[in-house]
mmCIF file of C-alpha atoms in Angstrom:
data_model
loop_
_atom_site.group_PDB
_atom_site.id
_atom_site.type_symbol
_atom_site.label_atom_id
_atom_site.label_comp_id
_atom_site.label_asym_id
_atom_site.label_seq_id
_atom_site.Cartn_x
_atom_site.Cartn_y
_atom_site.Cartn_z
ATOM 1 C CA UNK A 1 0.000 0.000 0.000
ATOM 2 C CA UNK A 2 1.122 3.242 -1.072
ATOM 3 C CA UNK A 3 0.499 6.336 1.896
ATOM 4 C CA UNK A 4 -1.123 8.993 0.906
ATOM 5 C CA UNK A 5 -0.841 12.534 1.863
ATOM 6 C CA UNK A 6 -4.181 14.639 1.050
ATOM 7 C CA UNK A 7 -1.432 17.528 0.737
ATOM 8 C CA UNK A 8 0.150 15.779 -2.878
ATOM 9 C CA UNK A 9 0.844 17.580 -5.695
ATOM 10 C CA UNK A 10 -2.680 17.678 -7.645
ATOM 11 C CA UNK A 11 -0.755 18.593 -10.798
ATOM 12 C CA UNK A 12 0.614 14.551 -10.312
ATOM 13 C CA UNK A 13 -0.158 12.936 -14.242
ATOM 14 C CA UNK A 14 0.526 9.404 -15.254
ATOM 15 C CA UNK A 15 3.584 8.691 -16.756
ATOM 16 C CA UNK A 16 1.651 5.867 -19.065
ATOM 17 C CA UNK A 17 -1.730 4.486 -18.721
ATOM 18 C CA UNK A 18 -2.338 2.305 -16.830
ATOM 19 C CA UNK A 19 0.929 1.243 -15.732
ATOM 20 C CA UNK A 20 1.630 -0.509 -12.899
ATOM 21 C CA UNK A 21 -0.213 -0.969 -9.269
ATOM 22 C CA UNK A 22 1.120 2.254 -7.565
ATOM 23 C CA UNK A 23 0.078 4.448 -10.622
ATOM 24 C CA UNK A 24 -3.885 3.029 -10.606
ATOM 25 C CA UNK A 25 -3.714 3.247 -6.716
ATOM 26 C CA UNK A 26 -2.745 6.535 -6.281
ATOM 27 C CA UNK A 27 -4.632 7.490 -9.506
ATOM 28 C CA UNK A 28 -8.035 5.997 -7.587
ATOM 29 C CA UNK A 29 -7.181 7.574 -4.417
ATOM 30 C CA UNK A 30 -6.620 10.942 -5.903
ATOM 31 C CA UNK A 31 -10.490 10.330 -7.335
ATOM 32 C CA UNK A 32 -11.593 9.218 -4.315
ATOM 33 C CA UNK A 33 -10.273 12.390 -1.979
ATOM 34 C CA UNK A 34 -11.577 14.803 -4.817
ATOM 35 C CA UNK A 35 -15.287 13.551 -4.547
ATOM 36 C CA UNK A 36 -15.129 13.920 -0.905
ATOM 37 C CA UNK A 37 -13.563 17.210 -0.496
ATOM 38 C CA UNK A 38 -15.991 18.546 -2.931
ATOM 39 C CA UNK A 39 -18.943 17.392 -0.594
ATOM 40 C CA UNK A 40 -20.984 20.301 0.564
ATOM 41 C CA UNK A 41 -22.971 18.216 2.895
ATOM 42 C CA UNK A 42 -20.687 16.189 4.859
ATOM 43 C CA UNK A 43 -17.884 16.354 7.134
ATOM 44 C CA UNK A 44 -15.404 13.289 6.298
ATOM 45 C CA UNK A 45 -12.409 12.608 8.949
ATOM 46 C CA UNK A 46 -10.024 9.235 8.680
ATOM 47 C CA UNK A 47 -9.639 9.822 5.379
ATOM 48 C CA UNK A 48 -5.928 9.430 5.937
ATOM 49 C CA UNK A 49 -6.217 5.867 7.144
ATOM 50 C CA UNK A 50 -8.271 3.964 3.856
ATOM 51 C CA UNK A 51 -6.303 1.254 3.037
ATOM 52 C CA UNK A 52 -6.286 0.758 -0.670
ATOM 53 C CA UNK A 53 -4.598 -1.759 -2.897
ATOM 54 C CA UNK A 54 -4.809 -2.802 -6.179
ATOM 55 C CA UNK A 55 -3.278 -5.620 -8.007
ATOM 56 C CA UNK A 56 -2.896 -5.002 -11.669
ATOM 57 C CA UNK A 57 -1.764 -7.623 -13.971
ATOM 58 C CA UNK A 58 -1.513 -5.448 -17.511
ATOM 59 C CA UNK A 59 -4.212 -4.223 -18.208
ATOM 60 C CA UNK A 60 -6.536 -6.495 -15.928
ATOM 61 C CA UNK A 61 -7.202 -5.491 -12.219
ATOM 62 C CA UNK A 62 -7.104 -8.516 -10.500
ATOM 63 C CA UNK A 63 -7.851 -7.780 -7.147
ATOM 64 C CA UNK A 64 -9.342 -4.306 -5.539
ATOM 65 C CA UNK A 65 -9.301 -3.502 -2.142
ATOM 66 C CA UNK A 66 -11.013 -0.239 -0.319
ATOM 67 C CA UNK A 67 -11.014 -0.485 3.496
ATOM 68 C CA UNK A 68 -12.825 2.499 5.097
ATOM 69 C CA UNK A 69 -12.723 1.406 8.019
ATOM 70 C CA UNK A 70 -12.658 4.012 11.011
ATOM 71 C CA UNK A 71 -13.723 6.764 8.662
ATOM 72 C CA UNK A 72 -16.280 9.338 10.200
ATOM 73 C CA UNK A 73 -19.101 10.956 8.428
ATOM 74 C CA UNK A 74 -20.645 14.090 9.944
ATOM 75 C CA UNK A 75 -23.334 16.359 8.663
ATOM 76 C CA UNK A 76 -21.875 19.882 8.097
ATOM 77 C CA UNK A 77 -23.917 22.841 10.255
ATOM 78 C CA UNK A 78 -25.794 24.787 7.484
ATOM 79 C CA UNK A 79 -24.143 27.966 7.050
ATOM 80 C CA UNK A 80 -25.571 29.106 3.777
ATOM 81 C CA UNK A 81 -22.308 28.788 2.169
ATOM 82 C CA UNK A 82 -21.720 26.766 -1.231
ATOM 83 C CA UNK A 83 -18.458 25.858 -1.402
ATOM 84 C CA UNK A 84 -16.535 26.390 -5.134
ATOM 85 C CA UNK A 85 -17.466 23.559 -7.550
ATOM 86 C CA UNK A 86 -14.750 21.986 -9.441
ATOM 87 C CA UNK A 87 -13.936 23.163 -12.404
ATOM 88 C CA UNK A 88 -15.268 20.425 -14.954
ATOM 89 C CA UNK A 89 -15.758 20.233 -18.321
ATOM 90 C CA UNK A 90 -19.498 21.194 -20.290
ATOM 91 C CA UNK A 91 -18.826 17.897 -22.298
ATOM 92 C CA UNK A 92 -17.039 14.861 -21.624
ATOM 93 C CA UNK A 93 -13.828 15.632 -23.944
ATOM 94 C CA UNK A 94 -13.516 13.120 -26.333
ATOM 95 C CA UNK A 95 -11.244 10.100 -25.898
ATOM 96 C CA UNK A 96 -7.759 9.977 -27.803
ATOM 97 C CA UNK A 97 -7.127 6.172 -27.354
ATOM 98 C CA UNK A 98 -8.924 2.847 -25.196
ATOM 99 C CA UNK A 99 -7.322 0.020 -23.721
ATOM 100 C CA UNK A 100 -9.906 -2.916 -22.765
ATOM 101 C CA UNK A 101 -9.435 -3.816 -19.470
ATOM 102 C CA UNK A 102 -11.067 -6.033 -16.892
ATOM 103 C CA UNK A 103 -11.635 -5.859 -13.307
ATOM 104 C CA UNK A 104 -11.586 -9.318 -11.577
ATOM 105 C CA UNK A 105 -12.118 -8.998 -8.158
ATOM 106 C CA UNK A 106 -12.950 -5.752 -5.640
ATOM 107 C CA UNK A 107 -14.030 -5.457 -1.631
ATOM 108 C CA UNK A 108 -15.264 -2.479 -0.309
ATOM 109 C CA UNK A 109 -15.569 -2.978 3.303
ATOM 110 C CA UNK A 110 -15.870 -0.745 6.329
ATOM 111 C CA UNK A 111 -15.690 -2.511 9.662
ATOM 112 C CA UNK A 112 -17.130 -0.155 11.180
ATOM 113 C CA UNK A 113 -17.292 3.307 9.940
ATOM 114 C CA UNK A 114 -19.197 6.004 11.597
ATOM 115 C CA UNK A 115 -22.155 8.049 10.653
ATOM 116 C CA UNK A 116 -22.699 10.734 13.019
ATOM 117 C CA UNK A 117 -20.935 8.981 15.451
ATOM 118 C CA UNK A 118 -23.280 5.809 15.048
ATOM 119 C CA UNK A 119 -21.488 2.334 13.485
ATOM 120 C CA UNK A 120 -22.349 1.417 10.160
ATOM 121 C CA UNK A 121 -20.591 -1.896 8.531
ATOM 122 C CA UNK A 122 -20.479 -1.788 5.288
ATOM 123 C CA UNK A 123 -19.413 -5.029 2.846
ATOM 124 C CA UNK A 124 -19.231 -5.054 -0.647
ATOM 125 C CA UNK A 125 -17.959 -7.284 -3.855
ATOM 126 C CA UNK A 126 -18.094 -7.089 -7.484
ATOM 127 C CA UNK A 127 -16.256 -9.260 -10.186
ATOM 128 C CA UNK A 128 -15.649 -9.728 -13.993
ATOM 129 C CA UNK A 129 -16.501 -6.150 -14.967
ATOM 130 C CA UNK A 130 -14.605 -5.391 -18.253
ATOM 131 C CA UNK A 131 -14.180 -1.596 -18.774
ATOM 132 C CA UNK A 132 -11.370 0.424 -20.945
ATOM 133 C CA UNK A 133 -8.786 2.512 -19.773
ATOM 134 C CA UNK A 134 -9.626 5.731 -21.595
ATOM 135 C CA UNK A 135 -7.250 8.758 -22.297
ATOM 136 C CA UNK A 136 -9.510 11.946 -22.903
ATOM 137 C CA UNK A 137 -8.329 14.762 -25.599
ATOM 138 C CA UNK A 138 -7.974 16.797 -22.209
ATOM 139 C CA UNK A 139 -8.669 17.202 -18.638
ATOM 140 C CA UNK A 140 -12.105 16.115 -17.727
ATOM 141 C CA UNK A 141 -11.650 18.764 -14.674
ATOM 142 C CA UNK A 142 -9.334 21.152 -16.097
ATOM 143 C CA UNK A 143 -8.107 21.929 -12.586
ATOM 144 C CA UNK A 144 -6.684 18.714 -11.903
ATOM 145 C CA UNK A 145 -4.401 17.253 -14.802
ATOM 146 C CA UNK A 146 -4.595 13.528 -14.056
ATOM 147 C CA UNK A 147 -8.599 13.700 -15.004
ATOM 148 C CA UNK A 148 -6.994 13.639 -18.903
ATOM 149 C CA UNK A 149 -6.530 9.386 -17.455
ATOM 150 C CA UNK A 150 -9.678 7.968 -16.152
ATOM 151 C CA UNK A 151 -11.864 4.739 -16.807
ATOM 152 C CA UNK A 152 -14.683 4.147 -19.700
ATOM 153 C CA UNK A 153 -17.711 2.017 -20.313
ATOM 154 C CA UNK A 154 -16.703 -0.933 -22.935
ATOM 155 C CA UNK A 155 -19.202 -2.161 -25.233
ATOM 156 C CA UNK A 156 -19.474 -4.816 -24.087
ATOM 157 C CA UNK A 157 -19.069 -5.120 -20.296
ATOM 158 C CA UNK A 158 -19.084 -8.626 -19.576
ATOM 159 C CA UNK A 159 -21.054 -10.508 -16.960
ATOM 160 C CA UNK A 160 -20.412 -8.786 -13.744
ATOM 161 C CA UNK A 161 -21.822 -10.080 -10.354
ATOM 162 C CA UNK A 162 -21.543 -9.005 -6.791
ATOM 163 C CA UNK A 163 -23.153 -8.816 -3.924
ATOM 164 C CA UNK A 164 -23.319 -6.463 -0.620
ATOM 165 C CA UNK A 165 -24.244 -5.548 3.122
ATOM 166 C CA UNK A 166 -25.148 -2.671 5.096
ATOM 167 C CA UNK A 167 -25.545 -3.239 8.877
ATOM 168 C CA UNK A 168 -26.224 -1.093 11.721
ATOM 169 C CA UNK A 169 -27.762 -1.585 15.044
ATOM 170 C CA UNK A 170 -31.533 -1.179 15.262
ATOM 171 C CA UNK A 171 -31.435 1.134 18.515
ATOM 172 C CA UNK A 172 -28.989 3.651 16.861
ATOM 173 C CA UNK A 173 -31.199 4.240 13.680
ATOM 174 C CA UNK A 174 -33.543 7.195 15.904
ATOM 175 C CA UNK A 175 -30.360 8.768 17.482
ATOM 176 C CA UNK A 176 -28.586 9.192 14.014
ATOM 177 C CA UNK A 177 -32.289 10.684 12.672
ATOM 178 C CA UNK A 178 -32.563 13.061 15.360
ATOM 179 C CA UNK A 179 -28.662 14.415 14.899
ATOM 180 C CA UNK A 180 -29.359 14.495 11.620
ATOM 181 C CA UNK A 181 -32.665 16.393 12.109
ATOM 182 C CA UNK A 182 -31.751 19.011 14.465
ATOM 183 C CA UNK A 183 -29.528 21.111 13.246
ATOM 184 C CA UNK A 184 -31.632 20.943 9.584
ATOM 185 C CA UNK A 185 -34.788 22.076 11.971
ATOM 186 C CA UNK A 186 -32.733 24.943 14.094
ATOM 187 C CA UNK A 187 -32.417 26.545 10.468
ATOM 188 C CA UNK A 188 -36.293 26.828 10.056
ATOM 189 C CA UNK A 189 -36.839 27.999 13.807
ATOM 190 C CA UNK A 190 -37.681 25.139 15.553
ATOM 191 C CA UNK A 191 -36.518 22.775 18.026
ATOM 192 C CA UNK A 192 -36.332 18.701 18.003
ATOM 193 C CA UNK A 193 -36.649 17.886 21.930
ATOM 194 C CA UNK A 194 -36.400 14.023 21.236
ATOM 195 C CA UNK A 195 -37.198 11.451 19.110
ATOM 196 C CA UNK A 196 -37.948 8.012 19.208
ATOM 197 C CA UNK A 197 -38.480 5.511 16.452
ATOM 198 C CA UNK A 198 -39.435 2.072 16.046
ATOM 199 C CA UNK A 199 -38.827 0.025 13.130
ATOM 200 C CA UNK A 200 -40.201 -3.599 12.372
ATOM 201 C CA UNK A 201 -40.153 -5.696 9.346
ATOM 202 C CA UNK A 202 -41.971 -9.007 8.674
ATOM 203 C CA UNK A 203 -41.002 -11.987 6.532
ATOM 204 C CA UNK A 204 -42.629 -10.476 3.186
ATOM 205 C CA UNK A 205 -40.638 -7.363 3.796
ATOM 206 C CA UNK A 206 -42.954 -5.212 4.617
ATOM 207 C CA UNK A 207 -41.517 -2.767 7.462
ATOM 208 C CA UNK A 208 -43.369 -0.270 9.226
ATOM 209 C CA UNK A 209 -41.806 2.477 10.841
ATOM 210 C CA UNK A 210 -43.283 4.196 14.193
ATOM 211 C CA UNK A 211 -42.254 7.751 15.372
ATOM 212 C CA UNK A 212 -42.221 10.466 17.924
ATOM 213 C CA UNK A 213 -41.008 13.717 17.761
ATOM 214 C CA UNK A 214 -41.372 16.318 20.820
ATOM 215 C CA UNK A 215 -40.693 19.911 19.043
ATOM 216 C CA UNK A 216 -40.373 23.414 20.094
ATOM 217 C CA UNK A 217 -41.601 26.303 17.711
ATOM 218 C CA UNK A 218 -40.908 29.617 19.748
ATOM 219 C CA UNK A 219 -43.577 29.157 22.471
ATOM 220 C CA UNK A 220 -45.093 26.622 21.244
ATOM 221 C CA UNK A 221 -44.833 22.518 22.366
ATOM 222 C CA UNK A 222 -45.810 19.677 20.563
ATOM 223 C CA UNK A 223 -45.531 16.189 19.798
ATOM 224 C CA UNK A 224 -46.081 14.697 16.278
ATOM 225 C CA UNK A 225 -46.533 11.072 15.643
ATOM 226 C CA UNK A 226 -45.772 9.535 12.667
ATOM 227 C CA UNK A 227 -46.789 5.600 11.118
ATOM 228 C CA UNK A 228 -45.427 4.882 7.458
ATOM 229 C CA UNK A 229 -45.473 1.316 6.028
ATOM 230 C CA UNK A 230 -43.549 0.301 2.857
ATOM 231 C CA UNK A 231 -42.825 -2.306 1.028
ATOM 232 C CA UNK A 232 -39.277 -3.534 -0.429
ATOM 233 C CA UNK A 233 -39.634 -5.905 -2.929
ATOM 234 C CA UNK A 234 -36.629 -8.274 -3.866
ATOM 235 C CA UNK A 235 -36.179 -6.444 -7.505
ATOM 236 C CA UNK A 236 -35.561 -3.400 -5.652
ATOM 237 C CA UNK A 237 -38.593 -1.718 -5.906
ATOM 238 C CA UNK A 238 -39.895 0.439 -2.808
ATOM 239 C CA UNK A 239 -43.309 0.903 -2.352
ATOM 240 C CA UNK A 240 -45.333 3.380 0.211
ATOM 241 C CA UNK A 241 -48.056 1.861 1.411
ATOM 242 C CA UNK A 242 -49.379 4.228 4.578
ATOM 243 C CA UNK A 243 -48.218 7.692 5.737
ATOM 244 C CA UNK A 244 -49.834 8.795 8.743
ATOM 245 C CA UNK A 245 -48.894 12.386 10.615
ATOM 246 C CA UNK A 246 -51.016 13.103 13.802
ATOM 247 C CA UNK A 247 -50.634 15.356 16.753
ATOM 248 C CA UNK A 248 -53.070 16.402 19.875
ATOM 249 C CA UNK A 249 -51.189 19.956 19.380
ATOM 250 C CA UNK A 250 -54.662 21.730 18.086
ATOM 251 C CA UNK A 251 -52.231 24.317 15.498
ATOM 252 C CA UNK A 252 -49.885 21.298 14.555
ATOM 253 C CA UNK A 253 -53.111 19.063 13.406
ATOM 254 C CA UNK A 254 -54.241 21.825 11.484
ATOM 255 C CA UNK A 255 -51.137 22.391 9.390
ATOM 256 C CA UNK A 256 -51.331 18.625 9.177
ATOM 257 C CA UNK A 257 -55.029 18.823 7.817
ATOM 258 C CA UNK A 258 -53.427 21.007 5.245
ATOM 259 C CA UNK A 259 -50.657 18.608 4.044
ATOM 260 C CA UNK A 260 -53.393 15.497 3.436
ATOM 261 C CA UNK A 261 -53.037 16.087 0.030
ATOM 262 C CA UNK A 262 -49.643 15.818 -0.144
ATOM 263 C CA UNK A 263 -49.800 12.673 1.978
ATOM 264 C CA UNK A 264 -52.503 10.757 -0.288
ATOM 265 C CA UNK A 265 -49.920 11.274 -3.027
ATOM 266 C CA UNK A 266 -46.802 9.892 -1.418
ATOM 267 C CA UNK A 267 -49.144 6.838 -0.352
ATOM 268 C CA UNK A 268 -48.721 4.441 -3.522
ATOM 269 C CA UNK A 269 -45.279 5.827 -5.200
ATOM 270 C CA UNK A 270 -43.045 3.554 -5.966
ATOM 271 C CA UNK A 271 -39.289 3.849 -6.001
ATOM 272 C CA UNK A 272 -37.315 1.583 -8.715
ATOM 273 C CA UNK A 273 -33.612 1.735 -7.104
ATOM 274 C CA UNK A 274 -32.011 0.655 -10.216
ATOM 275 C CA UNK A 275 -34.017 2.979 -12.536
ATOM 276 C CA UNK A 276 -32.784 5.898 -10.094
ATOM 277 C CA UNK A 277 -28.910 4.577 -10.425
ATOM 278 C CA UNK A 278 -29.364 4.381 -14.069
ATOM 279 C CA UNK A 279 -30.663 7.998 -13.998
ATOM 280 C CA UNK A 280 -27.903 9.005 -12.339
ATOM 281 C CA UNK A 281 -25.451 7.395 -15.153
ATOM 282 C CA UNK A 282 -24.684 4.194 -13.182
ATOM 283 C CA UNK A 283 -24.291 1.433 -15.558
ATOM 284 C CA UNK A 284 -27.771 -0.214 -16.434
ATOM 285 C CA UNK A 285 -25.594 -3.530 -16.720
ATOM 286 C CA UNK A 286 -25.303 -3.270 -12.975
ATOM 287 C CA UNK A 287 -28.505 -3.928 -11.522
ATOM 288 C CA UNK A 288 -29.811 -4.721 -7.586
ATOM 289 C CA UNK A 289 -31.944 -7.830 -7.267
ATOM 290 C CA UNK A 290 -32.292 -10.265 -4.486
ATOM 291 C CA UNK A 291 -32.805 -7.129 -1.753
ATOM 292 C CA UNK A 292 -33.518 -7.933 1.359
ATOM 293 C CA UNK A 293 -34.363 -6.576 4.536
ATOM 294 C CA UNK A 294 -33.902 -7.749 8.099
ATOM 295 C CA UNK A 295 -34.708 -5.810 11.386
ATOM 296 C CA UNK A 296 -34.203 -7.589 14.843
ATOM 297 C CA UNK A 297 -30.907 -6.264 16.994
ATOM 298 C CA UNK A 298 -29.576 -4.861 13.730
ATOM 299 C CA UNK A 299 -31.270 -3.691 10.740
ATOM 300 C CA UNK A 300 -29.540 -5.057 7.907
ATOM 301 C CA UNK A 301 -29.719 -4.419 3.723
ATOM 302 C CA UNK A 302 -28.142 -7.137 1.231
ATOM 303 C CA UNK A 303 -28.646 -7.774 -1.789
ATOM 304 C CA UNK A 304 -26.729 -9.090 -5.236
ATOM 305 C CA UNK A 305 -25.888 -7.176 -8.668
ATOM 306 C CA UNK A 306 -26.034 -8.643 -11.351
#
């Protein structure tokens, strides 16, 4: 493993493409930091201490490992400030020359990392994804040289598979809501007192979440319950099947009277995970099937891609 200083030269370029281990390595870790210093949401720490290494074997990657453990995720306070986006091309520049390449094995773990100071384990695989090793006409970002080196769909990219697993415990899920929540509600004037949340799922996969939040809005006190029920289906397809908001607050069921609308609609929509990742420009050749869902000490998300 290579160390890695976030304070390297950013004007760092290949000397060929691929070329060995070290060059992809530092080449994916120089990726890697740039996506999460550009976050304007999160505050990452332990960045410092992801193991990465990669074994390349000419122009095949033949085994891929990202260890995150002990990294720390922390919302950012909202400050109204948007930090500089990178500077980054209108267009894709066009590519000068491919190289077909192949990855054959990658881990992602994290055992555990931290998300506002709550454990999440994290456990990922993927295999046989072919890909080229692309050299663009010029910098993708023109602010960072080594984006003129990157990685490109192939036509044809194989017959990847994978599979992966988030798991946190069940009792932690409210208290990361709630530090989530508050500062987000201190922006619009109010006050989260406490919250408490219980989740349940049942051997279809249907999980039904129960909450209660105790909020302050100047002089006024109230608690708000909340009941949604979805279901996750195994092709990765979310549906809402009941979202109820009540409160004996007299002002707060009012303004929820005036939201039923809004409720009746989210009752019934239906998220399609992999139609969202395609969306985003993940690879439609990389699709989540098999999802499950498992609540009892720890609430736990696996699935395969395929």
């Amino acid at each position: 493993m290579r160390p890695w200083n976030r304070h390297d030269d950013k004007s760092w370029v290949p000397d060929a493409w691929p070329g060995d281990s070290a060059t992809v390595e530092r080449r994916l870790r120089d990726e890697l930091f740039a996506e999460i210093a550009s976050s304007a949401d999160m505050r990452i720490s332990g960045f410092d201490d992801v193991r990465t290494t990669v074994d390349l074997d000419g122009a095949e990657i033949t085994h891929l490992l990202i260890d995150a453990t002990g990294v720390k995720l922390k919302m950012k306070p909202g400050n109204g400030a948007t930090p500089e986006p990178q500077a980054k091309a209108e267009t894709e520049p066009a590519i000068l020359d491919r190289i077909p390449g192949a990855l054959r094995f990658a881990r992602i773990t994290a055992d555990p990392a931290s998300i506002q100071g709550y454990d999440i384990r994290i456990d990922a695989t993927l295999q046989n994804v072919a890909f080229d090793w692309a050299r663009y006409e010029t910098p993708v970002r023109a602010d960072r040289p080594a984006t003129a080196f990157g990685i490109a769909d192939a036509d044809d990219s194989g017959a990847p598979s994978g599979a992966f697993s988030v798991r946190m415990r069940a009792d932690d899920l409210g208290p990361m809501i709630e530090s989530v929540a508050r500062p987000l509600m201190k922006e619009s004037g109010m006050r989260l007192r406490r919250l408490d949340t219980d989740v349940t799922a049942d051997d279809d996969q249907n999980v039904t979440i129960d909450a209660v939040a105790a909020v302050r809005w100047k002089v006024f006190y109230a608690t708000v319950r909340a009941h949604v029920e979805l279901h996750v289906a195994r092709d990765a397809i979310i549906a809402v099947k009941t979202v109820r908001l009540s409160s004996r607050n007299p002002l707060i069921a009012l303004a929820l009277r005036l939201m039923r609308e809004e409720l009746r609609e989210a009752e019934g929509r239906r998220l399609d995970l992999n139609a969202e990742a395609a969306a985003d420009g993940a690879s439609r050749t990389l699709r989540v099937h098999d999802l499950r869902v498992r609540v009892a000490e720890d609430i736990e998300i696996s699935g395969r891609i395929g």
